[in-house]
Short mmCIF file of C-alpha atoms and ligand atoms in Angstrom, two decimals:
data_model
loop_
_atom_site.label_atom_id
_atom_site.label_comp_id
_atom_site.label_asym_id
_atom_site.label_seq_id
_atom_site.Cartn_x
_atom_site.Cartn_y
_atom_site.Cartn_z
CA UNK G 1 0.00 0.00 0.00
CA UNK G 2 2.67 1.95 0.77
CA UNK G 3 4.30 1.91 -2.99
CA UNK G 4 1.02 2.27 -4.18
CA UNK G 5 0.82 5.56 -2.45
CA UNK G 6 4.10 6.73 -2.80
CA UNK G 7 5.61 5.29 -6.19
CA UNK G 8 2.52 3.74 -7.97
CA UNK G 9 0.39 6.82 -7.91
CA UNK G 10 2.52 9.87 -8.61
CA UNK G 11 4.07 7.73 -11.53
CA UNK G 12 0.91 7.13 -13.00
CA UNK G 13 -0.62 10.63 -12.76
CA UNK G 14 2.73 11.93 -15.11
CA UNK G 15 1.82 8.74 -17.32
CA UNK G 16 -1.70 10.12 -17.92
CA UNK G 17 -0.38 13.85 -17.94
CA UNK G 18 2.37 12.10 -20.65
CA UNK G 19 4.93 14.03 -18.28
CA UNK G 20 7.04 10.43 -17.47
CA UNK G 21 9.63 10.02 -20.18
CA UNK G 22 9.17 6.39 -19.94
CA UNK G 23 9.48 3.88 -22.71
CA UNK G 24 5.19 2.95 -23.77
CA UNK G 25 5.42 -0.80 -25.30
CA UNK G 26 2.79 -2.00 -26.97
CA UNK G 27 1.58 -5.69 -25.07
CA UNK G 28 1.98 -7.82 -28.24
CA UNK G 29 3.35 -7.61 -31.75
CA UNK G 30 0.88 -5.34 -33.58
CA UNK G 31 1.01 -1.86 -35.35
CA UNK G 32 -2.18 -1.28 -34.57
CA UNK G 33 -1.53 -0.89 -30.88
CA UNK G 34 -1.19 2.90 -30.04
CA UNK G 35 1.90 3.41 -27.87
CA UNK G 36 2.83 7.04 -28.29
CA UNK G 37 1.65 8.24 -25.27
CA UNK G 38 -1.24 8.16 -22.52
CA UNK G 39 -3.16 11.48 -23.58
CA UNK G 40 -5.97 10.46 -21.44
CA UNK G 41 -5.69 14.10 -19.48
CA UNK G 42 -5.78 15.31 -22.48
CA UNK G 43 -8.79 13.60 -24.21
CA UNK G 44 -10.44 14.88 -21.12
CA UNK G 45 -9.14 18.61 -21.75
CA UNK G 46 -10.15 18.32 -25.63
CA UNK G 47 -13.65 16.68 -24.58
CA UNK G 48 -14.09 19.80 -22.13
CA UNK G 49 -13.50 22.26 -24.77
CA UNK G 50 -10.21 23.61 -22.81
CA UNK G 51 -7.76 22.02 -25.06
CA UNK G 52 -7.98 21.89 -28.96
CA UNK G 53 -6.90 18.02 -30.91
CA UNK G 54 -8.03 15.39 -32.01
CA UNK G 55 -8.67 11.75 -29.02
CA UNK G 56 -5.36 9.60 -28.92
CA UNK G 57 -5.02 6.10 -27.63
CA UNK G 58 -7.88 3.27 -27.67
CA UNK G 59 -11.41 3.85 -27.35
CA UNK G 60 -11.16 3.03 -23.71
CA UNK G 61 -8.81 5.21 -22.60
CA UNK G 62 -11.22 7.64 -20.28
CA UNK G 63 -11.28 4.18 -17.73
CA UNK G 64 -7.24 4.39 -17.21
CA UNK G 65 -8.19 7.94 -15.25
CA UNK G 66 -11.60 6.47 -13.58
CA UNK G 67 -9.34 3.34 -12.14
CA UNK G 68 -6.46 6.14 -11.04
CA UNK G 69 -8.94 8.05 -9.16
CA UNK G 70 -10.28 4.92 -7.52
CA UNK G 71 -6.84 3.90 -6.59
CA UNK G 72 -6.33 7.19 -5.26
CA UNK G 73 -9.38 7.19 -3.72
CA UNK G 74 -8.89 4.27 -1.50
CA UNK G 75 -5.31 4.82 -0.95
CA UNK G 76 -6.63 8.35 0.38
CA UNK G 77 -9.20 6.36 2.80
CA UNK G 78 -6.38 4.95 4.23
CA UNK G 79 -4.32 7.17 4.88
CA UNK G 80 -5.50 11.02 4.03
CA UNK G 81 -3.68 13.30 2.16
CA UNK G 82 -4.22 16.83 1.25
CA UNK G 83 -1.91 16.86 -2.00
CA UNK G 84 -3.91 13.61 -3.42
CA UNK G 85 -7.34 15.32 -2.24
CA UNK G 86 -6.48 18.00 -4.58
CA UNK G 87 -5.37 15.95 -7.85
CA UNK G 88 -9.04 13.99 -7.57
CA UNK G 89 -10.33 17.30 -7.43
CA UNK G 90 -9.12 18.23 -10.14
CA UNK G 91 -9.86 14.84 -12.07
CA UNK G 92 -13.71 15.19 -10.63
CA UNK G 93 -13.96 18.97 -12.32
CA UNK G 94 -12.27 17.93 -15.72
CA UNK G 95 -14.74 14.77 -15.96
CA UNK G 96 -17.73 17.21 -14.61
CA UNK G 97 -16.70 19.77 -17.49
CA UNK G 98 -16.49 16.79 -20.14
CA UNK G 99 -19.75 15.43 -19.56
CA UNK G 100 -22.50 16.43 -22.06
CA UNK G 101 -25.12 18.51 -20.67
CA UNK G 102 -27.56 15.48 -21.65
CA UNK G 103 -24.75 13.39 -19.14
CA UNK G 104 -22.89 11.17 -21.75
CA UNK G 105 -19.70 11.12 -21.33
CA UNK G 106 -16.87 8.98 -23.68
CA UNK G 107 -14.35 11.44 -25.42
CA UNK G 108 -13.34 9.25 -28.26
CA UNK G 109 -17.37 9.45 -29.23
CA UNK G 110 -17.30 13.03 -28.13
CA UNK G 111 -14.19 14.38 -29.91
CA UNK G 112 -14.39 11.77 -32.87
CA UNK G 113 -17.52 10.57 -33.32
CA UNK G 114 -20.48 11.89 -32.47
CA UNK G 115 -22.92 10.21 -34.60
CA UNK G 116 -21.82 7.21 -33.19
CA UNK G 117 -23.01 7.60 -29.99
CA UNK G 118 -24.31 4.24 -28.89
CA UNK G 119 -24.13 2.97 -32.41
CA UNK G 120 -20.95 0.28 -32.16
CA UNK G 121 -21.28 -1.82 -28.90
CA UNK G 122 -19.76 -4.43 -29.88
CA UNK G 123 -16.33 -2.56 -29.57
CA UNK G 124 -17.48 1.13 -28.29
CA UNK G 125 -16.61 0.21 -24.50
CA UNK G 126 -18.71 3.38 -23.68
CA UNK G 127 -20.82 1.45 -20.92
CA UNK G 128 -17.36 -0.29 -19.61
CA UNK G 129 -15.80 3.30 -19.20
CA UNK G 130 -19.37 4.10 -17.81
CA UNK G 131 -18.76 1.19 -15.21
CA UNK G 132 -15.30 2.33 -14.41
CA UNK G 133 -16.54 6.03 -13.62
CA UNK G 134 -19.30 4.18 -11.28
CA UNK G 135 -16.82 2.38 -9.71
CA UNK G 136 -14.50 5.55 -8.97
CA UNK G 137 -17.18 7.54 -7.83
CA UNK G 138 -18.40 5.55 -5.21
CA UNK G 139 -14.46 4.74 -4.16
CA UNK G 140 -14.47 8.90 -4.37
CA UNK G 141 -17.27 9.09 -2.42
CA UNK G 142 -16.38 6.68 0.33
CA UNK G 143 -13.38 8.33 1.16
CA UNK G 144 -14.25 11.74 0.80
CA UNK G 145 -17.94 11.77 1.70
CA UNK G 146 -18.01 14.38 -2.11
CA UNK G 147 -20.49 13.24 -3.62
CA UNK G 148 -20.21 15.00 -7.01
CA UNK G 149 -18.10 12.02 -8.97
CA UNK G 150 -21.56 10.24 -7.91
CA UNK G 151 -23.73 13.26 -9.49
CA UNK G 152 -21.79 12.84 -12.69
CA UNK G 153 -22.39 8.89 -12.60
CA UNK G 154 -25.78 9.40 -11.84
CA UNK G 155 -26.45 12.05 -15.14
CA UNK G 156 -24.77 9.16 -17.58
CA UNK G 157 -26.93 6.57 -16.04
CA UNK G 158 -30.33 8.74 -16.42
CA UNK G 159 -28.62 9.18 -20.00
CA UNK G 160 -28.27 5.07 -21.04
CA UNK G 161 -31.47 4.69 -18.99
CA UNK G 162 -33.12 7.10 -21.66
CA UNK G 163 -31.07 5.48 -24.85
CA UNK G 164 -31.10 1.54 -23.46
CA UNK G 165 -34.24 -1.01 -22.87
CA UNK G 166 -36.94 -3.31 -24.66
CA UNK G 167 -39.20 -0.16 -25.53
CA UNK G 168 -39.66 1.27 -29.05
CA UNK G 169 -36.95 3.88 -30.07
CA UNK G 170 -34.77 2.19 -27.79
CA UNK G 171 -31.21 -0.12 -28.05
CA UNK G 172 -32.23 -3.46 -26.71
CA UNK G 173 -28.70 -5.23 -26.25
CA UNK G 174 -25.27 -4.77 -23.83
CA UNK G 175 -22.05 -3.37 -24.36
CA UNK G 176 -19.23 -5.72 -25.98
CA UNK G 177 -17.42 -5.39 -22.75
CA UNK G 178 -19.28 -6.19 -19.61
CA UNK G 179 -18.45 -4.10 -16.65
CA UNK G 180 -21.24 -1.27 -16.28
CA UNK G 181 -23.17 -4.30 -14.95
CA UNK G 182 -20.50 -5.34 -11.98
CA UNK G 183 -20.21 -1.39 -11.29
CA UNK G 184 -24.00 -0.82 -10.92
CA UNK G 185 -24.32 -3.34 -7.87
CA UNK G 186 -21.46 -1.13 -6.09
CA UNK G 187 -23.23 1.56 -6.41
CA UNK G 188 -26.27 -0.20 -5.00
CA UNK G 189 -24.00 -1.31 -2.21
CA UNK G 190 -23.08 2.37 -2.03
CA UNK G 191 -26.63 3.50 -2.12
CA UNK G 192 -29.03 0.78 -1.65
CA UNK G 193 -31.29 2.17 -4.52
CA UNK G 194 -32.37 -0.45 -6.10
CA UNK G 195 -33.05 0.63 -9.72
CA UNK G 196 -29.25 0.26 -10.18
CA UNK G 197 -29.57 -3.92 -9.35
CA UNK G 198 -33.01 -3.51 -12.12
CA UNK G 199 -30.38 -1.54 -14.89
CA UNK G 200 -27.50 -4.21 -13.77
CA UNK G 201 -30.05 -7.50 -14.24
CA UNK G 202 -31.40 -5.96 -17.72
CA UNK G 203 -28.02 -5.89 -19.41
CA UNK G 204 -26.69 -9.29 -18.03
CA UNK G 205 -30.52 -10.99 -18.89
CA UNK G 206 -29.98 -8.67 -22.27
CA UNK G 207 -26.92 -10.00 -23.19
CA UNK G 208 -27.09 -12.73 -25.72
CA UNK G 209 -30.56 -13.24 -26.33
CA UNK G 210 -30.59 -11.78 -29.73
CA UNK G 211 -26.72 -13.18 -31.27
CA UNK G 212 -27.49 -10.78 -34.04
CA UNK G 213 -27.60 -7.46 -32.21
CA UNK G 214 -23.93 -6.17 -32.69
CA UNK G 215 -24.41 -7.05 -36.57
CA UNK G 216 -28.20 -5.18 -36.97
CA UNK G 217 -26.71 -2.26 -35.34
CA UNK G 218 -23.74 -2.37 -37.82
CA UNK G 219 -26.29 -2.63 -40.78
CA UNK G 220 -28.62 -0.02 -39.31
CA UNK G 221 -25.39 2.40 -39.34
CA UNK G 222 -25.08 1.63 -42.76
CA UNK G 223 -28.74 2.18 -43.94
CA UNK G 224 -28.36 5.69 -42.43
CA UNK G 225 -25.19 6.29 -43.99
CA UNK G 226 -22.68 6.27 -40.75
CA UNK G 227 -20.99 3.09 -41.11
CA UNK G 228 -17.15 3.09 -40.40
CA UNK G 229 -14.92 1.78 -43.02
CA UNK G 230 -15.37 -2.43 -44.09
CA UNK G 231 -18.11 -4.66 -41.97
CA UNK G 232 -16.02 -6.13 -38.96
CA UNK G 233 -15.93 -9.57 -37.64
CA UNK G 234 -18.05 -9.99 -34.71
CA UNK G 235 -16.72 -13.19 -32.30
CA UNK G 236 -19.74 -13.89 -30.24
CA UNK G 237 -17.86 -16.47 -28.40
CA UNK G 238 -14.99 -13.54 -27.39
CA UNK G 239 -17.97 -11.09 -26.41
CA UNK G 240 -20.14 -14.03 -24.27
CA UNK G 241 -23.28 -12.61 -26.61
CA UNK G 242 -23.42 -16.06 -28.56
CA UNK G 243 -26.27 -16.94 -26.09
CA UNK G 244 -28.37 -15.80 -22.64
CA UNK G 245 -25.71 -15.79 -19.82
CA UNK G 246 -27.89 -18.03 -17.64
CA UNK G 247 -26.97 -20.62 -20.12
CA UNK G 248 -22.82 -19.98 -20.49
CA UNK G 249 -22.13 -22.56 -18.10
CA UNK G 250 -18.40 -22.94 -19.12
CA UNK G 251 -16.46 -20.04 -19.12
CA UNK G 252 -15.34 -19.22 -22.96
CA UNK G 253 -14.22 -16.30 -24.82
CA UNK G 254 -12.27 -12.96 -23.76
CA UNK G 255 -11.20 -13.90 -19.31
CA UNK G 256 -11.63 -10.00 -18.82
CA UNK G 257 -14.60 -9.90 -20.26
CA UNK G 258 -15.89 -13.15 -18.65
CA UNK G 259 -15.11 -13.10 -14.80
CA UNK G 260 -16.42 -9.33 -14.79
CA UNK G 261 -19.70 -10.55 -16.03
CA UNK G 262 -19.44 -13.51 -14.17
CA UNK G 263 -18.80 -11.06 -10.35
CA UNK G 264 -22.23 -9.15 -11.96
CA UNK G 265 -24.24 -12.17 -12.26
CA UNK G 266 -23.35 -13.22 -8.97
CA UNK G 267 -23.93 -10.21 -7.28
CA UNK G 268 -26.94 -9.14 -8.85
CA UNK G 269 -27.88 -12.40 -7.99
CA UNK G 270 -27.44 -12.34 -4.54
CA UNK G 271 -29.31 -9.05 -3.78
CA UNK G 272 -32.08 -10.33 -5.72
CA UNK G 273 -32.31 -13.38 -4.68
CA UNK G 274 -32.32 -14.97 -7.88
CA UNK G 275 -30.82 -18.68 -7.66
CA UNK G 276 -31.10 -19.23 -10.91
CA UNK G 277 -28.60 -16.80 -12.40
CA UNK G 278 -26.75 -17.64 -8.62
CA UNK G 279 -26.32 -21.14 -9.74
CA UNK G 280 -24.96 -20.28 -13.07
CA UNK G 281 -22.15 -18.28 -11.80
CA UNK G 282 -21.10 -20.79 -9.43
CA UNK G 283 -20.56 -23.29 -12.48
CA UNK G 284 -18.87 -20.93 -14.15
CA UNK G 285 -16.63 -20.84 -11.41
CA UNK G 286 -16.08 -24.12 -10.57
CA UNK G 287 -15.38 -24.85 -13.96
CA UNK G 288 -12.82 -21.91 -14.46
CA UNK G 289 -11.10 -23.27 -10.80
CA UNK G 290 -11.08 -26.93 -11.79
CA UNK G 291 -10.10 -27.14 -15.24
CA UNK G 292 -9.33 -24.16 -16.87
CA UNK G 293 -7.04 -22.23 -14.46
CA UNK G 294 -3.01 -22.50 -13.66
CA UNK G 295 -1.62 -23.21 -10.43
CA UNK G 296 -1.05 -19.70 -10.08
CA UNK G 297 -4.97 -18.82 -10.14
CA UNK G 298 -4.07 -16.99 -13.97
CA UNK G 299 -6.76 -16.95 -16.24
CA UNK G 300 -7.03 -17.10 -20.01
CA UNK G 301 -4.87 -19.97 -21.97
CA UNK G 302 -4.65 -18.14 -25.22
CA UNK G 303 -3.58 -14.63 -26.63
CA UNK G 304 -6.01 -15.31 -29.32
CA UNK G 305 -8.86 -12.86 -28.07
CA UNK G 306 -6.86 -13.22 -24.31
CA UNK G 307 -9.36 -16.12 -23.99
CA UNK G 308 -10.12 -19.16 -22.81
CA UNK G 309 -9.62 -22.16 -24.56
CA UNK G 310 -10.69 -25.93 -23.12
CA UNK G 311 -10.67 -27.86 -20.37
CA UNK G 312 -6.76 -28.67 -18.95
CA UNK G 313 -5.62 -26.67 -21.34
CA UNK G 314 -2.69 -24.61 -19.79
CA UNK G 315 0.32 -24.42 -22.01
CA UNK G 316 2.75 -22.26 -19.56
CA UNK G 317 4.49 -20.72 -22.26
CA UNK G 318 2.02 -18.82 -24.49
CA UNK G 319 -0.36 -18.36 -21.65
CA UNK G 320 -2.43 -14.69 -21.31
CA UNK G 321 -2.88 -15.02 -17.70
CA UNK G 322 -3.35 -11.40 -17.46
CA UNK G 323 -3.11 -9.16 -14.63
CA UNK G 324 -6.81 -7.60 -14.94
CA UNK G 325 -7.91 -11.28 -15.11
CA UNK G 326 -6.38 -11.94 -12.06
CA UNK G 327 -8.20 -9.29 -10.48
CA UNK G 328 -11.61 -9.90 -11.76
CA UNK G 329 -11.32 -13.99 -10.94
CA UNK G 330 -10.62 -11.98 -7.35
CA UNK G 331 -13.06 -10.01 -7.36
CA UNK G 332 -15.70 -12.65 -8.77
CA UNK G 333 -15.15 -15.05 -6.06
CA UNK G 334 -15.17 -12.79 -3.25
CA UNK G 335 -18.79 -11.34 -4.60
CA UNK G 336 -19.58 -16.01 -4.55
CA UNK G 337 -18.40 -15.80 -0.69
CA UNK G 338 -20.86 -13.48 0.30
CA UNK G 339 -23.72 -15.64 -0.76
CA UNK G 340 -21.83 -18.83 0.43
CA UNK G 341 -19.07 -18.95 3.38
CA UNK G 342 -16.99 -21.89 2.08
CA UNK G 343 -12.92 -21.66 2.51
CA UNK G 344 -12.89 -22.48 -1.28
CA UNK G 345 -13.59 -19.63 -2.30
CA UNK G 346 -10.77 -17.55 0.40
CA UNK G 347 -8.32 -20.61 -0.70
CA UNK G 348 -8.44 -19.04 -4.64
CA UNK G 349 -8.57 -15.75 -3.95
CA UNK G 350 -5.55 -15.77 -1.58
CA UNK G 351 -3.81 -17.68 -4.28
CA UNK G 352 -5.00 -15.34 -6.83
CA UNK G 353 -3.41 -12.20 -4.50
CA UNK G 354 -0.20 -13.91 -3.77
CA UNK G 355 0.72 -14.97 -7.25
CA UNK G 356 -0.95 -14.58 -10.64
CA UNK G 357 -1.94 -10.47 -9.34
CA UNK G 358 0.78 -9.26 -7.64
CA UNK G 359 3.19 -10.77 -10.40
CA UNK G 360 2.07 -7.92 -12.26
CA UNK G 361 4.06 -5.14 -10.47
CA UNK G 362 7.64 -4.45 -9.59
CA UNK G 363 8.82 -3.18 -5.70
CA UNK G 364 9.80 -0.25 -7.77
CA UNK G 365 5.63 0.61 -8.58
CA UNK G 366 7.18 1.21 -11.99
CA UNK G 367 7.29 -1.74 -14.14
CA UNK G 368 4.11 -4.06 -14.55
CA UNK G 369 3.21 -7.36 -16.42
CA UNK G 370 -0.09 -7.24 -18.81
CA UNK G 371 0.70 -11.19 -19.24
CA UNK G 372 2.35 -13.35 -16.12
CA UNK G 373 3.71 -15.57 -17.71
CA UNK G 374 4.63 -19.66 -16.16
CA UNK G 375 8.10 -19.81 -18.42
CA UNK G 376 9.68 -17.39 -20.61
CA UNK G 377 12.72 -17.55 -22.56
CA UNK G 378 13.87 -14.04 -23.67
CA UNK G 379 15.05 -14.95 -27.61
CA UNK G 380 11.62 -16.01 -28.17
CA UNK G 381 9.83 -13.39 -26.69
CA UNK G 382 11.78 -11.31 -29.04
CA UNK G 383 11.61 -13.29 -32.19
CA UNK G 384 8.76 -15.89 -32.04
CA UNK G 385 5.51 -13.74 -32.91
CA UNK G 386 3.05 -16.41 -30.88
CA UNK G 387 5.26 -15.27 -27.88
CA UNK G 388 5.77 -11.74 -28.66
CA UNK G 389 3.09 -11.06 -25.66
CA UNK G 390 5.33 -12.79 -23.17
CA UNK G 391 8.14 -10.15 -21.72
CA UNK G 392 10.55 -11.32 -20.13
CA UNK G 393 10.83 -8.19 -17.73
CA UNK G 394 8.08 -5.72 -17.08
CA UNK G 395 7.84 -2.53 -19.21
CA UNK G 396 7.01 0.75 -17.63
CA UNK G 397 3.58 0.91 -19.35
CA UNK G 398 1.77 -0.28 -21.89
CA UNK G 399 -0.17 1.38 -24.96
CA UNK G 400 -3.28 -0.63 -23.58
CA UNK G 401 -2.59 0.13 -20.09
CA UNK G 402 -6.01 -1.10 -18.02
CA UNK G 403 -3.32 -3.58 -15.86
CA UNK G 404 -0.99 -1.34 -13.95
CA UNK G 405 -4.38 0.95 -12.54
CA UNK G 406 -6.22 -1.78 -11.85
CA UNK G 407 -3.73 -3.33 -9.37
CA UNK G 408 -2.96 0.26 -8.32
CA UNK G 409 -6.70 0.39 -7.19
CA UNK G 410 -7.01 -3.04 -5.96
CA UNK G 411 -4.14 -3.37 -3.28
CA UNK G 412 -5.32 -0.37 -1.26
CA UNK G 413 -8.53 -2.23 -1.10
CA UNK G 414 -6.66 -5.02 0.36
CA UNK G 415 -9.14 -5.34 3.69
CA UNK G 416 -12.39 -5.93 1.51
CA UNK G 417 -10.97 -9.18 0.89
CA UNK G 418 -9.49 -10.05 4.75
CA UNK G 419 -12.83 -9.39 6.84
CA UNK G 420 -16.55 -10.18 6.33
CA UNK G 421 -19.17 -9.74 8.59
CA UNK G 422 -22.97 -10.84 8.71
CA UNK G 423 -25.89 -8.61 8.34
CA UNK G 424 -27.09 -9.20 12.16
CA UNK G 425 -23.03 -8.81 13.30
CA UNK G 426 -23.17 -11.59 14.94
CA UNK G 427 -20.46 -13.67 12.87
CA UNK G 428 -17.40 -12.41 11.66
CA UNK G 429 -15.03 -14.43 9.43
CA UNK G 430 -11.43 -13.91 8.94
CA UNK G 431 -10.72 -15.20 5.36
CA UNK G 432 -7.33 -13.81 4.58
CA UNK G 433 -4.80 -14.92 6.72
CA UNK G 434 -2.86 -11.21 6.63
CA UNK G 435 -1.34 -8.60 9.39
CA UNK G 436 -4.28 -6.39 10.64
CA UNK G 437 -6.67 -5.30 12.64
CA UNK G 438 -10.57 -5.13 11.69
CA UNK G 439 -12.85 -3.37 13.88
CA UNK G 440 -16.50 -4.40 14.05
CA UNK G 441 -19.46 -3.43 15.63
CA UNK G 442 -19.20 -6.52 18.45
CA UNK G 443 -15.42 -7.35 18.50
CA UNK G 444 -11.79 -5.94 17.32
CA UNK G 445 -9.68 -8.28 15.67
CA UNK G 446 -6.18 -7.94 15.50
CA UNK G 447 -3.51 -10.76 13.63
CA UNK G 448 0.13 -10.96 13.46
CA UNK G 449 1.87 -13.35 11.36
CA UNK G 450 5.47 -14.38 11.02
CA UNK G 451 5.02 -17.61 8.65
CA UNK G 452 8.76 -17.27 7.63
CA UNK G 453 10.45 -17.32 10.50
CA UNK G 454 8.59 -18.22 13.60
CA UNK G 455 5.92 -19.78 11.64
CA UNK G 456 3.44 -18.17 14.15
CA UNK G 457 0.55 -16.58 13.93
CA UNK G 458 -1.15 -14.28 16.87
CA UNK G 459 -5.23 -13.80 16.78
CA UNK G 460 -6.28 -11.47 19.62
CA UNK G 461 -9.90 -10.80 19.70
CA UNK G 462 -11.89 -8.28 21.93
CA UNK G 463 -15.30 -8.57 22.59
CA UNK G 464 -16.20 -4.76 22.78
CA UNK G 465 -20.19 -5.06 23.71
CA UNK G 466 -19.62 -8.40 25.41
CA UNK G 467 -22.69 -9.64 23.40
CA UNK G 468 -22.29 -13.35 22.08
CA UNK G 469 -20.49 -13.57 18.63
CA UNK G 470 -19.10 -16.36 16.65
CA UNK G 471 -15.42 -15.80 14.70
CA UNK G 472 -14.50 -17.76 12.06
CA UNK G 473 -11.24 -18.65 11.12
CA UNK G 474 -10.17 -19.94 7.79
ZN1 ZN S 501 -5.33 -5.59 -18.18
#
């Protein structure tokens, strides 16, 4: 947490200001792959009307500042700090100045393509950014009790609310990358309106029922004469749209895409008691845990779409195993332990933490891993193209750089994943075996561990209201 705070989070903010003169790769062999430099500030300046240009970098670039501010955010809930209080200040009144007055908010679309608006889900990303600004607002909000990141959330949701559903007039279909869905039961948590968990079950219950969507909208562009260059490919299988979600009982396609709408269906699941969709994102995990994940809790076999492949699978050589797929296999089983307090699921995502996540980052908060790879051998990372995704040291950043923010956000949200605590108080579990102290409403819990030397480990518990209550120790 510390390097987070002091290394991880000033060099990112010069990354996104393109201030660092550090060396952008791209994560693979491509041309394609923009690598000049962040400009996400930037895209927010030109969006604002402050700055003249034209968007850089990929269409998704507006999330690499949402998941700075949430890392920021919950490193500042930490430990406050008036300098980082000010820089999310001045991220929340660049985004507020961005935003549309009718609340949408995506500068590529803005700056680029206006028209477009809404009109390519399959790759736009505009809900995923959407999720990722959800997400940072109520992180924002949390720490800060400032509401406003929430305000802006809450003017792009009234804005898809208005564009999205079954009605006439309206797009009936999800984004090609899930995340808005995972996002809107935070902010749920956060708020405990419940029209968020409604908007989160109609895009996973959405998703998939009509395979042709993504196409029809890509022909309907073209009827009204703003189609984009050739007719893409659409993978179905990469975007999980190739059927209803309730039926993907084996995780395929894109990890990222897959254990992000996995943690949705789960938690929309839970808060709405629906065992159904519950039931399908426990096979979905047990299948990803069983058969189609490495021994150190990576996800995603191929860099063919960053996907899954088949069962036992696991070559550890041309692996994806990427960072944010850690992260979201994380984050999707701790949302599955909520509903069901079983050691499995705090046995995977301590292995997940300890290995296939924070592989991703140096000490120095510097130099991150998109792919963690099993085995590399440096000549053929250089001159094998099926390996040229496998580095054999971590670059400073990355032309597609959603990795080194997410684990920037994730680690100073470290004691989400240590403590849990049921709704009456009564119980508390300790699922992370890590140096702390957790203070609840009936007891404070403090452990110590020295597993390398001693091998010892200290729990000292204090019942503050002297009221009955069970601890649980995995
Ligand atoms: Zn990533």
């Amino acid at each position: 947490m510390e390097i987070v705070k002091e290394k991880m989070l000033p060099f990112q903010w010069d990354i996104l200001n393109d201030k660092a003169t550090v060396k952008i790769e791209s994560e693979r062999d491509d041309v394609n792959i923009p690598t000049e430099k962040s400009h996400v500030i930037a895209n927010f300046l030109i969006a604002a009307g402050k700055k003249e240009g034209n968007h850089y970098g990929w269409l998704f670039q507006d999330s690499d500042l949402y998941k700075w501010i949430e890392a920021a955010a919950n490193t500042y809930r930490v430990k406050p700090d008036e300098h980082l209080l000010t820089l999310m200040e001045t991220c929340v009144e660049l985004i507020e100045e961005a935003q549309d007055a009718d609340g949408y908010l995506s500068t590529f679309y803005q700056i680029e393509k206006p028209q477009l608006k809404f009109r390519r889900l399959m790759e736009s990303h505009e809900l995923y950014c959407a999720g990722h600004l959800i997400e940072a607002a109520v992180a924002y909000a949390e720490a800060t009790g400032d509401l406003r990141l929430i305000a802006v959330s809450d003017r792009f949701i009234a804005c898809i609310k208005k564009a999205f559903g079954p009605n006439e007039g309206q797009i009936n279909g999800a984004d090609g990358h899930q995340e808005i869905e995972l996002a809107l039961v935070r902010l749920y948590e956060f708020t405990g309106n419940k029209n968020y968990l409604d908007l989160s079950y109609y895009f996973l219950n959405v998703r998939g029922q009509d395979p042709d969507f993504y196409h029809k909208q890509l022909l309907e562009n073209e009827k009204n004469g703003i189609h984009e260059g050739h007719m893409p490919h659409i993978d179905l299988v990469y975007l999980q749209a190739h059927k209803p979600v309730i039926e993907q009982l084996e995780p395929r396609g894109h990890a990222v895409r897959m254990v992000y709408m996995a943690q949705a269906m789960a938690g929309t699941a839970y808060y709405l008691n629906d065992s159904a969709l519950l039931n399908a994102a426990k096979k979905i995990w047990e299948s990803i845990v069983s058969k189609r994940m490495y021994i150190t809790g990576g996800i995603g076999s191929t860099v063919r779409g960053e996907a899954f492949t088949y069962d036992y699978d696991l070559p550890t050589d041309t692996m994806y195993c990427e960072t944010c797929a850690a992260i979201g296999l994380l984050n999707f089983t701790s949302v599955l332990q909520k509903s069901d307090k079983n050691s499995a699921y705090a046995d995977i995502m301590e292995r997940v933490l300890y290995n296939s996540m924070i592989s991703g980052m140096s000490l120095d908060g510097e130099h991150f891993f998109y792919v963690n790879p099993l085995e590399v051998d440096p000549e053929a990372s250089l001159k094998n193209p099926d390996k040229s995704h496998v580095k054999a040291t971590r670059p400073s950043w990355f032309g597609c750089a959603c990795c080194p923010p997410n684990l920037a956000r994730t680690i100073p949200a470290i004691q989400r994943y240590i403590y849990d605590e049921s709704e009456d108080k009564k119980r508390i579990w300790i699922n992370q075996w890590i140096d702390s102290t957790g203070a609840f409403e009936n007891a404070i819990l403090q452990q110590q561990h020295d597993f390398r030397n001693k091998k010892e480990s200290t729990f000292t518990i204090t019942n503050t209201n002297d009221l009955e209550t069970e601890i649980f120790i995995r």
